[in-house]
Amino acid sequence: MDEIMPYLSTTIPTAVANAIVTIQCVESARQAGDFYPTQEAMFADGIGTLISSFCGSILSMTTYIGHPAMKKMGAKQGYSLVNGVVFLPLCFFGINALIMSLVAIVAINPIIVSFKKIIIACSLERF
């Protein structure tokens, strides 16, 4: 128990945040007309996180946010497949690190903020 105590202050909030994001994603999909069981989504996230931790990842897996927007654009299962096919070599060969060394994080932050605004707007549409 003494070995894990220093890590609990990081692990527990991360796990709670991941659970909240998964519930948000399932609710977002529900607003778009697609109904997925929350328990299955959380179980799949847990299994994905477990597998990725065995491969050395320090990050938790979660469902992909932005379901209504992607659905409006006509994205289907192939969208997830293309994401995986594109990101796998980027991560395996360290190309992400190269890109991040060339592009300042300050240039990326406005893009992230814009996506967050879109996600929040989609969430508030039903109210």
mmCIF file of N, CA and C in Angstrom:
data_model
loop_
_atom_site.group_PDB
_atom_site.id
_atom_site.type_symbol
_atom_site.label_atom_id
_atom_site.label_comp_id
_atom_site.label_asym_id
_atom_site.label_seq_id
_atom_site.Cartn_x
_atom_site.Cartn_y
_atom_site.Cartn_z
ATOM 1 N N MET A 1 0.817 -1.191 0.000
ATOM 2 C CA MET A 1 0.000 0.000 0.000
ATOM 3 C C MET A 1 0.865 1.261 0.000
ATOM 4 N N ASP A 2 2.003 1.205 0.679
ATOM 5 C CA ASP A 2 2.882 2.369 0.732
ATOM 6 C C ASP A 2 3.435 2.734 -0.639
ATOM 7 N N GLU A 3 3.568 1.732 -1.515
ATOM 8 C CA GLU A 3 4.115 1.995 -2.842
ATOM 9 C C GLU A 3 3.143 2.770 -3.727
ATOM 10 N N ILE A 4 1.849 2.562 -3.536
ATOM 11 C CA ILE A 4 0.876 3.208 -4.427
ATOM 12 C C ILE A 4 0.341 4.535 -3.893
ATOM 13 N N MET A 5 0.511 4.803 -2.612
ATOM 14 C CA MET A 5 -0.036 6.026 -2.012
ATOM 15 C C MET A 5 0.405 7.306 -2.724
ATOM 16 N N PRO A 6 1.676 7.460 -3.106
ATOM 17 C CA PRO A 6 2.072 8.706 -3.770
ATOM 18 C C PRO A 6 1.374 8.930 -5.118
ATOM 19 N N TYR A 7 0.893 7.862 -5.726
ATOM 20 C CA TYR A 7 0.293 7.973 -7.052
ATOM 21 C C TYR A 7 -1.221 8.170 -7.021
ATOM 22 N N LEU A 8 -1.842 7.942 -5.889
ATOM 23 C CA LEU A 8 -3.299 8.029 -5.803
ATOM 24 C C LEU A 8 -3.819 9.445 -6.041
ATOM 25 N N SER A 9 -3.038 10.458 -5.683
ATOM 26 C CA SER A 9 -3.489 11.837 -5.889
ATOM 27 C C SER A 9 -3.582 12.186 -7.371
ATOM 28 N N THR A 10 -2.923 11.424 -8.208
ATOM 29 C CA THR A 10 -3.028 11.612 -9.653
ATOM 30 C C THR A 10 -3.995 10.613 -10.269
ATOM 31 N N THR A 11 -3.941 9.389 -9.803
ATOM 32 C CA THR A 11 -4.732 8.313 -10.398
ATOM 33 C C THR A 11 -6.229 8.491 -10.188
ATOM 34 N N ILE A 12 -6.639 8.810 -8.983
ATOM 35 C CA ILE A 12 -8.076 8.911 -8.689
ATOM 36 C C ILE A 12 -8.738 10.054 -9.460
ATOM 37 N N PRO A 13 -8.191 11.285 -9.455
ATOM 38 C CA PRO A 13 -8.834 12.342 -10.256
ATOM 39 C C PRO A 13 -8.853 12.031 -11.748
ATOM 40 N N THR A 14 -7.803 11.383 -12.244
ATOM 41 C CA THR A 14 -7.775 11.015 -13.659
ATOM 42 C C THR A 14 -8.861 9.999 -13.975
ATOM 43 N N ALA A 15 -9.048 9.019 -13.110
ATOM 44 C CA ALA A 15 -10.086 8.004 -13.319
ATOM 45 C C ALA A 15 -11.477 8.625 -13.266
ATOM 46 N N VAL A 16 -11.694 9.531 -12.326
ATOM 47 C CA VAL A 16 -12.998 10.203 -12.221
ATOM 48 C C VAL A 16 -13.257 11.051 -13.464
ATOM 49 N N ALA A 17 -12.245 11.803 -13.897
ATOM 50 C CA ALA A 17 -12.404 12.630 -15.099
ATOM 51 C C ALA A 17 -12.693 11.767 -16.318
ATOM 52 N N ASN A 18 -12.014 10.636 -16.442
ATOM 53 C CA ASN A 18 -12.243 9.738 -17.565
ATOM 54 C C ASN A 18 -13.667 9.192 -17.548
ATOM 55 N N ALA A 19 -14.160 8.842 -16.374
ATOM 56 C CA ALA A 19 -15.535 8.339 -16.259
ATOM 57 C C ALA A 19 -16.539 9.416 -16.659
ATOM 58 N N ILE A 20 -16.294 10.647 -16.232
ATOM 59 C CA ILE A 20 -17.201 11.749 -16.579
ATOM 60 C C ILE A 20 -17.195 11.995 -18.080
ATOM 61 N N VAL A 21 -16.014 11.973 -18.690
ATOM 62 C CA VAL A 21 -15.925 12.195 -20.140
ATOM 63 C C VAL A 21 -16.655 11.096 -20.903
ATOM 64 N N THR A 22 -16.529 9.863 -20.460
ATOM 65 C CA THR A 22 -17.226 8.761 -21.122
ATOM 66 C C THR A 22 -18.734 8.954 -21.041
ATOM 67 N N ILE A 23 -19.226 9.331 -19.873
ATOM 68 C CA ILE A 23 -20.662 9.581 -19.719
ATOM 69 C C ILE A 23 -21.094 10.741 -20.611
ATOM 70 N N GLN A 24 -20.271 11.790 -20.704
ATOM 71 C CA GLN A 24 -20.585 12.923 -21.580
ATOM 72 C C GLN A 24 -20.651 12.483 -23.042
ATOM 73 N N CYS A 25 -19.730 11.638 -23.451
ATOM 74 C CA CYS A 25 -19.716 11.175 -24.841
ATOM 75 C C CYS A 25 -20.943 10.331 -25.160
ATOM 76 N N VAL A 26 -21.327 9.470 -24.233
ATOM 77 C CA VAL A 26 -22.520 8.640 -24.442
ATOM 78 C C VAL A 26 -23.760 9.525 -24.524
ATOM 79 N N GLU A 27 -23.842 10.524 -23.667
ATOM 80 C CA GLU A 27 -24.980 11.447 -23.694
ATOM 81 C C GLU A 27 -24.972 12.276 -24.978
ATOM 82 N N SER A 28 -23.792 12.675 -25.422
ATOM 83 C CA SER A 28 -23.669 13.422 -26.673
ATOM 84 C C SER A 28 -24.164 12.588 -27.850
ATOM 85 N N ALA A 29 -23.802 11.320 -27.871
ATOM 86 C CA ALA A 29 -24.281 10.418 -28.929
ATOM 87 C C ALA A 29 -25.791 10.249 -28.839
ATOM 88 N N ARG A 30 -26.316 10.192 -27.623
ATOM 89 C CA ARG A 30 -27.762 10.054 -27.428
ATOM 90 C C ARG A 30 -28.494 11.274 -28.000
ATOM 91 N N GLN A 31 -27.913 12.453 -27.819
ATOM 92 C CA GLN A 31 -28.519 13.668 -28.367
ATOM 93 C C GLN A 31 -28.533 13.641 -29.888
ATOM 94 N N ALA A 32 -27.583 12.922 -30.475
ATOM 95 C CA ALA A 32 -27.526 12.811 -31.935
ATOM 96 C C ALA A 32 -28.411 11.687 -32.455
ATOM 97 N N GLY A 33 -29.093 10.982 -31.535
ATOM 98 C CA GLY A 33 -30.012 9.931 -31.954
ATOM 99 C C GLY A 33 -29.448 8.527 -31.900
ATOM 100 N N ASP A 34 -28.236 8.367 -31.394
ATOM 101 C CA ASP A 34 -27.621 7.047 -31.271
ATOM 102 C C ASP A 34 -27.564 6.668 -29.797
ATOM 103 N N PHE A 35 -28.057 5.495 -29.479
ATOM 104 C CA PHE A 35 -28.139 5.071 -28.089
ATOM 105 C C PHE A 35 -27.130 3.961 -27.822
ATOM 106 N N TYR A 36 -26.163 4.255 -26.959
ATOM 107 C CA TYR A 36 -25.146 3.292 -26.562
ATOM 108 C C TYR A 36 -25.245 3.079 -25.057
ATOM 109 N N PRO A 37 -25.111 1.851 -24.594
ATOM 110 C CA PRO A 37 -25.153 1.601 -23.148
ATOM 111 C C PRO A 37 -23.929 2.215 -22.455
ATOM 112 N N THR A 38 -24.170 3.017 -21.443
ATOM 113 C CA THR A 38 -23.084 3.679 -20.720
ATOM 114 C C THR A 38 -22.149 2.662 -20.081
ATOM 115 N N GLN A 39 -22.718 1.609 -19.515
ATOM 116 C CA GLN A 39 -21.905 0.601 -18.835
ATOM 117 C C GLN A 39 -20.937 -0.073 -19.815
ATOM 118 N N GLU A 40 -21.409 -0.382 -21.018
ATOM 119 C CA GLU A 40 -20.531 -1.011 -22.016
ATOM 120 C C GLU A 40 -19.427 -0.059 -22.452
ATOM 121 N N ALA A 41 -19.768 1.219 -22.627
ATOM 122 C CA ALA A 41 -18.758 2.200 -23.031
ATOM 123 C C ALA A 41 -17.685 2.340 -21.956
ATOM 124 N N MET A 42 -18.103 2.381 -20.701
ATOM 125 C CA MET A 42 -17.134 2.504 -19.613
ATOM 126 C C MET A 42 -16.280 1.242 -19.482
ATOM 127 N N PHE A 43 -16.891 0.082 -19.691
ATOM 128 C CA PHE A 43 -16.141 -1.173 -19.643
ATOM 129 C C PHE A 43 -15.100 -1.212 -20.764
ATOM 130 N N ALA A 44 -15.501 -0.804 -21.974
ATOM 131 C CA ALA A 44 -14.568 -0.787 -23.105
ATOM 132 C C ALA A 44 -13.425 0.190 -22.854
ATOM 133 N N ASP A 45 -13.731 1.355 -22.260
ATOM 134 C CA ASP A 45 -12.674 2.302 -21.913
ATOM 135 C C ASP A 45 -11.698 1.695 -20.914
ATOM 136 N N GLY A 46 -12.241 0.989 -19.933
ATOM 137 C CA GLY A 46 -11.387 0.352 -18.925
ATOM 138 C C GLY A 46 -10.478 -0.702 -19.525
ATOM 139 N N ILE A 47 -11.029 -1.526 -20.405
ATOM 140 C CA ILE A 47 -10.218 -2.559 -21.070
ATOM 141 C C ILE A 47 -9.157 -1.899 -21.952
ATOM 142 N N GLY A 48 -9.540 -0.858 -22.688
ATOM 143 C CA GLY A 48 -8.577 -0.138 -23.529
ATOM 144 C C GLY A 48 -7.462 0.481 -22.710
ATOM 145 N N THR A 49 -7.814 1.058 -21.568
ATOM 146 C CA THR A 49 -6.813 1.642 -20.679
ATOM 147 C C THR A 49 -5.890 0.568 -20.121
ATOM 148 N N LEU A 50 -6.456 -0.567 -19.753
ATOM 149 C CA LEU A 50 -5.661 -1.673 -19.223
ATOM 150 C C LEU A 50 -4.661 -2.175 -20.265
ATOM 151 N N ILE A 51 -5.134 -2.380 -21.487
ATOM 152 C CA ILE A 51 -4.253 -2.856 -22.563
ATOM 153 C C ILE A 51 -3.172 -1.826 -22.867
ATOM 154 N N SER A 52 -3.557 -0.548 -22.949
ATOM 155 C CA SER A 52 -2.561 0.480 -23.258
ATOM 156 C C SER A 52 -1.544 0.626 -22.126
ATOM 157 N N SER A 53 -1.961 0.396 -20.883
ATOM 158 C CA SER A 53 -1.004 0.479 -19.770
ATOM 159 C C SER A 53 0.029 -0.643 -19.855
ATOM 160 N N PHE A 54 -0.389 -1.819 -20.340
ATOM 161 C CA PHE A 54 0.566 -2.910 -20.533
ATOM 162 C C PHE A 54 1.581 -2.572 -21.625
ATOM 163 N N CYS A 55 1.206 -1.669 -22.525
ATOM 164 C CA CYS A 55 2.116 -1.237 -23.591
ATOM 165 C C CYS A 55 2.929 -0.011 -23.186
ATOM 166 N N GLY A 56 2.732 0.465 -21.951
ATOM 167 C CA GLY A 56 3.537 1.572 -21.451
ATOM 168 C C GLY A 56 2.863 2.927 -21.469
ATOM 169 N N SER A 57 1.600 3.000 -21.841
ATOM 170 C CA SER A 57 0.912 4.285 -21.878
ATOM 171 C C SER A 57 0.578 4.749 -20.467
ATOM 172 N N ILE A 58 0.740 6.041 -20.235
ATOM 173 C CA ILE A 58 0.365 6.610 -18.943
ATOM 174 C C ILE A 58 -0.998 7.297 -19.025
ATOM 175 N N LEU A 59 -1.609 7.275 -20.189
ATOM 176 C CA LEU A 59 -2.882 7.956 -20.401
ATOM 177 C C LEU A 59 -4.036 6.968 -20.401
ATOM 178 N N SER A 60 -5.184 7.433 -19.957
ATOM 179 C CA SER A 60 -6.371 6.577 -19.981
ATOM 180 C C SER A 60 -7.071 6.720 -21.328
ATOM 181 N N MET A 61 -7.709 5.659 -21.746
ATOM 182 C CA MET A 61 -8.463 5.679 -22.991
ATOM 183 C C MET A 61 -9.866 6.199 -22.704
ATOM 184 N N THR A 62 -10.459 6.859 -23.657
ATOM 185 C CA THR A 62 -11.835 7.320 -23.508
ATOM 186 C C THR A 62 -12.502 7.342 -24.867
ATOM 187 N N THR A 63 -13.804 7.438 -24.846
ATOM 188 C CA THR A 63 -14.532 7.504 -26.106
ATOM 189 C C THR A 63 -14.263 8.840 -26.775
ATOM 190 N N TYR A 64 -14.480 8.868 -28.076
ATOM 191 C CA TYR A 64 -14.166 10.053 -28.862
ATOM 192 C C TYR A 64 -15.309 11.052 -28.777
ATOM 193 N N ILE A 65 -14.999 12.257 -28.349
ATOM 194 C CA ILE A 65 -16.032 13.287 -28.202
ATOM 195 C C ILE A 65 -16.300 13.945 -29.555
ATOM 196 N N GLY A 66 -17.468 14.509 -29.713
ATOM 197 C CA GLY A 66 -17.821 15.199 -30.946
ATOM 198 C C GLY A 66 -18.697 14.372 -31.856
ATOM 199 N N HIS A 67 -19.364 13.378 -31.298
ATOM 200 C CA HIS A 67 -20.190 12.462 -32.079
ATOM 201 C C HIS A 67 -21.233 13.179 -32.940
ATOM 202 N N PRO A 68 -22.023 14.125 -32.396
ATOM 203 C CA PRO A 68 -23.047 14.776 -33.228
ATOM 204 C C PRO A 68 -22.460 15.507 -34.436
ATOM 205 N N ALA A 69 -21.345 16.200 -34.224
ATOM 206 C CA ALA A 69 -20.732 16.936 -35.337
ATOM 207 C C ALA A 69 -20.227 15.980 -36.413
ATOM 208 N N MET A 70 -19.589 14.895 -35.990
ATOM 209 C CA MET A 70 -19.087 13.921 -36.962
ATOM 210 C C MET A 70 -20.238 13.241 -37.697
ATOM 211 N N LYS A 71 -21.324 12.977 -36.985
ATOM 212 C CA LYS A 71 -22.484 12.345 -37.612
ATOM 213 C C LYS A 71 -23.098 13.271 -38.660
ATOM 214 N N LYS A 72 -23.163 14.569 -38.350
ATOM 215 C CA LYS A 72 -23.705 15.545 -39.309
ATOM 216 C C LYS A 72 -22.864 15.599 -40.580
ATOM 217 N N MET A 73 -21.561 15.350 -40.437
ATOM 218 C CA MET A 73 -20.671 15.376 -41.599
ATOM 219 C C MET A 73 -20.665 14.056 -42.352
ATOM 220 N N GLY A 74 -21.423 13.074 -41.848
ATOM 221 C CA GLY A 74 -21.533 11.803 -42.550
ATOM 222 C C GLY A 74 -20.490 10.772 -42.167
ATOM 223 N N ALA A 75 -19.786 10.998 -41.061
ATOM 224 C CA ALA A 75 -18.762 10.042 -40.635
ATOM 225 C C ALA A 75 -19.412 8.744 -40.163
ATOM 226 N N LYS A 76 -18.811 7.638 -40.541
ATOM 227 C CA LYS A 76 -19.290 6.308 -40.126
ATOM 228 C C LYS A 76 -18.131 5.585 -39.430
ATOM 229 N N GLN A 77 -18.157 4.255 -39.439
ATOM 230 C CA GLN A 77 -17.098 3.483 -38.793
ATOM 231 C C GLN A 77 -15.745 3.731 -39.447
ATOM 232 N N GLY A 78 -15.740 4.028 -40.729
ATOM 233 C CA GLY A 78 -14.492 4.257 -41.443
ATOM 234 C C GLY A 78 -13.711 5.438 -40.897
ATOM 235 N N TYR A 79 -14.422 6.402 -40.314
ATOM 236 C CA TYR A 79 -13.758 7.569 -39.739
ATOM 237 C C TYR A 79 -12.826 7.145 -38.608
ATOM 238 N N SER A 80 -13.304 6.261 -37.745
ATOM 239 C CA SER A 80 -12.467 5.763 -36.647
ATOM 240 C C SER A 80 -11.304 4.941 -37.182
ATOM 241 N N LEU A 81 -11.568 4.154 -38.215
ATOM 242 C CA LEU A 81 -10.518 3.338 -38.818
ATOM 243 C C LEU A 81 -9.423 4.223 -39.419
ATOM 244 N N VAL A 82 -9.821 5.265 -40.135
ATOM 245 C CA VAL A 82 -8.845 6.183 -40.731
ATOM 246 C C VAL A 82 -8.036 6.876 -39.635
ATOM 247 N N ASN A 83 -8.701 7.285 -38.547
ATOM 248 C CA ASN A 83 -7.975 7.887 -37.424
ATOM 249 C C ASN A 83 -6.887 6.954 -36.918
ATOM 250 N N GLY A 84 -7.246 5.684 -36.721
ATOM 251 C CA GLY A 84 -6.277 4.713 -36.235
ATOM 252 C C GLY A 84 -5.136 4.493 -37.206
ATOM 253 N N VAL A 85 -5.460 4.368 -38.485
ATOM 254 C CA VAL A 85 -4.441 4.123 -39.512
ATOM 255 C C VAL A 85 -3.488 5.312 -39.632
ATOM 256 N N VAL A 86 -4.000 6.522 -39.463
ATOM 257 C CA VAL A 86 -3.155 7.715 -39.564
ATOM 258 C C VAL A 86 -2.306 7.894 -38.305
ATOM 259 N N PHE A 87 -2.924 7.761 -37.144
ATOM 260 C CA PHE A 87 -2.208 8.043 -35.907
ATOM 261 C C PHE A 87 -1.228 6.946 -35.497
ATOM 262 N N LEU A 88 -1.475 5.713 -35.880
ATOM 263 C CA LEU A 88 -0.583 4.624 -35.491
ATOM 264 C C LEU A 88 0.853 4.854 -35.969
ATOM 265 N N PRO A 89 1.089 5.099 -37.262
ATOM 266 C CA PRO A 89 2.480 5.346 -37.671
ATOM 267 C C PRO A 89 3.039 6.652 -37.105
ATOM 268 N N LEU A 90 2.170 7.665 -36.946
ATOM 269 C CA LEU A 90 2.649 8.920 -36.361
ATOM 270 C C LEU A 90 3.227 8.681 -34.968
ATOM 271 N N CYS A 91 2.545 7.863 -34.204
ATOM 272 C CA CYS A 91 3.000 7.587 -32.834
ATOM 273 C C CYS A 91 4.157 6.594 -32.800
ATOM 274 N N PHE A 92 4.086 5.538 -33.609
ATOM 275 C CA PHE A 92 5.136 4.517 -33.596
ATOM 276 C C PHE A 92 6.493 5.065 -34.018
ATOM 277 N N PHE A 93 6.495 5.953 -34.990
ATOM 278 C CA PHE A 93 7.757 6.443 -35.529
ATOM 279 C C PHE A 93 8.181 7.792 -34.961
ATOM 280 N N GLY A 94 7.459 8.288 -33.958
ATOM 281 C CA GLY A 94 7.856 9.528 -33.298
ATOM 282 C C GLY A 94 7.619 10.778 -34.114
ATOM 283 N N ILE A 95 6.765 10.694 -35.108
ATOM 284 C CA ILE A 95 6.503 11.857 -35.958
ATOM 285 C C ILE A 95 5.753 12.935 -35.172
ATOM 286 N N ASN A 96 4.931 12.523 -34.198
ATOM 287 C CA ASN A 96 4.235 13.504 -33.357
ATOM 288 C C ASN A 96 5.225 14.412 -32.643
ATOM 289 N N ALA A 97 6.302 13.833 -32.127
ATOM 290 C CA ALA A 97 7.320 14.627 -31.431
ATOM 291 C C ALA A 97 7.973 15.615 -32.388
ATOM 292 N N LEU A 98 8.206 15.186 -33.614
ATOM 293 C CA LEU A 98 8.783 16.078 -34.617
ATOM 294 C C LEU A 98 7.833 17.234 -34.916
ATOM 295 N N ILE A 99 6.566 16.919 -35.110
ATOM 296 C CA ILE A 99 5.569 17.961 -35.393
ATOM 297 C C ILE A 99 5.473 18.934 -34.221
ATOM 298 N N MET A 100 5.450 18.399 -33.000
ATOM 299 C CA MET A 100 5.336 19.263 -31.825
ATOM 300 C C MET A 100 6.577 20.132 -31.630
ATOM 301 N N SER A 101 7.726 19.680 -32.122
ATOM 302 C CA SER A 101 8.926 20.509 -32.020
ATOM 303 C C SER A 101 8.918 21.623 -33.065
ATOM 304 N N LEU A 102 8.165 21.433 -34.145
ATOM 305 C CA LEU A 102 8.086 22.444 -35.197
ATOM 306 C C LEU A 102 6.941 23.433 -35.003
ATOM 307 N N VAL A 103 5.875 22.989 -34.346
ATOM 308 C CA VAL A 103 4.693 23.828 -34.160
ATOM 309 C C VAL A 103 4.601 24.222 -32.693
ATOM 310 N N ALA A 104 4.511 25.507 -32.445
ATOM 311 C CA ALA A 104 4.408 25.984 -31.062
ATOM 312 C C ALA A 104 3.048 25.611 -30.482
ATOM 313 N N ILE A 105 3.045 25.213 -29.226
ATOM 314 C CA ILE A 105 1.797 24.829 -28.562
ATOM 315 C C ILE A 105 0.825 26.005 -28.506
ATOM 316 N N VAL A 106 1.364 27.219 -28.499
ATOM 317 C CA VAL A 106 0.517 28.413 -28.471
ATOM 318 C C VAL A 106 -0.315 28.511 -29.748
ATOM 319 N N ALA A 107 0.183 27.960 -30.835
ATOM 320 C CA ALA A 107 -0.569 27.979 -32.091
ATOM 321 C C ALA A 107 -1.676 26.929 -32.102
ATOM 322 N N ILE A 108 -1.530 25.890 -31.309
ATOM 323 C CA ILE A 108 -2.515 24.809 -31.281
ATOM 324 C C ILE A 108 -3.652 25.106 -30.304
ATOM 325 N N ASN A 109 -3.354 25.832 -29.237
ATOM 326 C CA ASN A 109 -4.363 26.100 -28.211
ATOM 327 C C ASN A 109 -5.642 26.749 -28.742
ATOM 328 N N PRO A 110 -5.577 27.742 -29.648
ATOM 329 C CA PRO A 110 -6.836 28.311 -30.162
ATOM 330 C C PRO A 110 -7.699 27.284 -30.901
ATOM 331 N N ILE A 111 -7.069 26.327 -31.551
ATOM 332 C CA ILE A 111 -7.823 25.277 -32.242
ATOM 333 C C ILE A 111 -8.548 24.414 -31.215
ATOM 334 N N ILE A 112 -7.851 24.061 -30.150
ATOM 335 C CA ILE A 112 -8.464 23.252 -29.092
ATOM 336 C C ILE A 112 -9.625 24.008 -28.452
ATOM 337 N N VAL A 113 -9.431 25.291 -28.180
ATOM 338 C CA VAL A 113 -10.502 26.104 -27.590
ATOM 339 C C VAL A 113 -11.704 26.160 -28.531
ATOM 340 N N SER A 114 -11.463 26.276 -29.831
ATOM 341 C CA SER A 114 -12.566 26.316 -30.799
ATOM 342 C C SER A 114 -13.356 25.016 -30.781
ATOM 343 N N PHE A 115 -12.671 23.886 -30.746
ATOM 344 C CA PHE A 115 -13.365 22.598 -30.679
ATOM 345 C C PHE A 115 -14.172 22.479 -29.390
ATOM 346 N N LYS A 116 -13.597 22.944 -28.296
ATOM 347 C CA LYS A 116 -14.318 22.881 -27.017
ATOM 348 C C LYS A 116 -15.581 23.735 -27.064
ATOM 349 N N LYS A 117 -15.500 24.892 -27.709
ATOM 350 C CA LYS A 117 -16.690 25.748 -27.844
ATOM 351 C C LYS A 117 -17.782 25.042 -28.638
ATOM 352 N N ILE A 118 -17.394 24.355 -29.701
ATOM 353 C CA ILE A 118 -18.366 23.620 -30.517
ATOM 354 C C ILE A 118 -19.010 22.511 -29.694
ATOM 355 N N ILE A 119 -18.207 21.792 -28.926
ATOM 356 C CA ILE A 119 -18.733 20.702 -28.101
ATOM 357 C C ILE A 119 -19.691 21.246 -27.042
ATOM 358 N N ILE A 120 -19.317 22.356 -26.414
ATOM 359 C CA ILE A 120 -20.197 22.957 -25.405
ATOM 360 C C ILE A 120 -21.488 23.438 -26.048
ATOM 361 N N ALA A 121 -21.391 24.050 -27.237
ATOM 362 C CA ALA A 121 -22.595 24.521 -27.933
ATOM 363 C C ALA A 121 -23.522 23.358 -28.267
ATOM 364 N N CYS A 122 -22.962 22.242 -28.706
ATOM 365 C CA CYS A 122 -23.784 21.057 -28.998
ATOM 366 C C CYS A 122 -24.452 20.541 -27.728
ATOM 367 N N SER A 123 -23.735 20.599 -26.614
ATOM 368 C CA SER A 123 -24.298 20.120 -25.351
ATOM 369 C C SER A 123 -25.441 21.002 -24.874
ATOM 370 N N LEU A 124 -25.347 22.287 -25.140
ATOM 371 C CA LEU A 124 -26.357 23.221 -24.653
ATOM 372 C C LEU A 124 -27.545 23.367 -25.594
ATOM 373 N N GLU A 125 -27.459 22.787 -26.792
ATOM 374 C CA GLU A 125 -28.547 22.918 -27.771
ATOM 375 C C GLU A 125 -29.875 22.416 -27.238
ATOM 376 N N ARG A 126 -29.863 21.347 -26.500
ATOM 377 C CA ARG A 126 -31.124 20.760 -26.053
ATOM 378 C C ARG A 126 -31.762 21.547 -24.919
ATOM 379 N N PHE A 127 -31.019 22.438 -24.279
ATOM 380 C CA PHE A 127 -31.588 23.239 -23.203
ATOM 381 C C PHE A 127 -32.137 24.495 -23.806
#
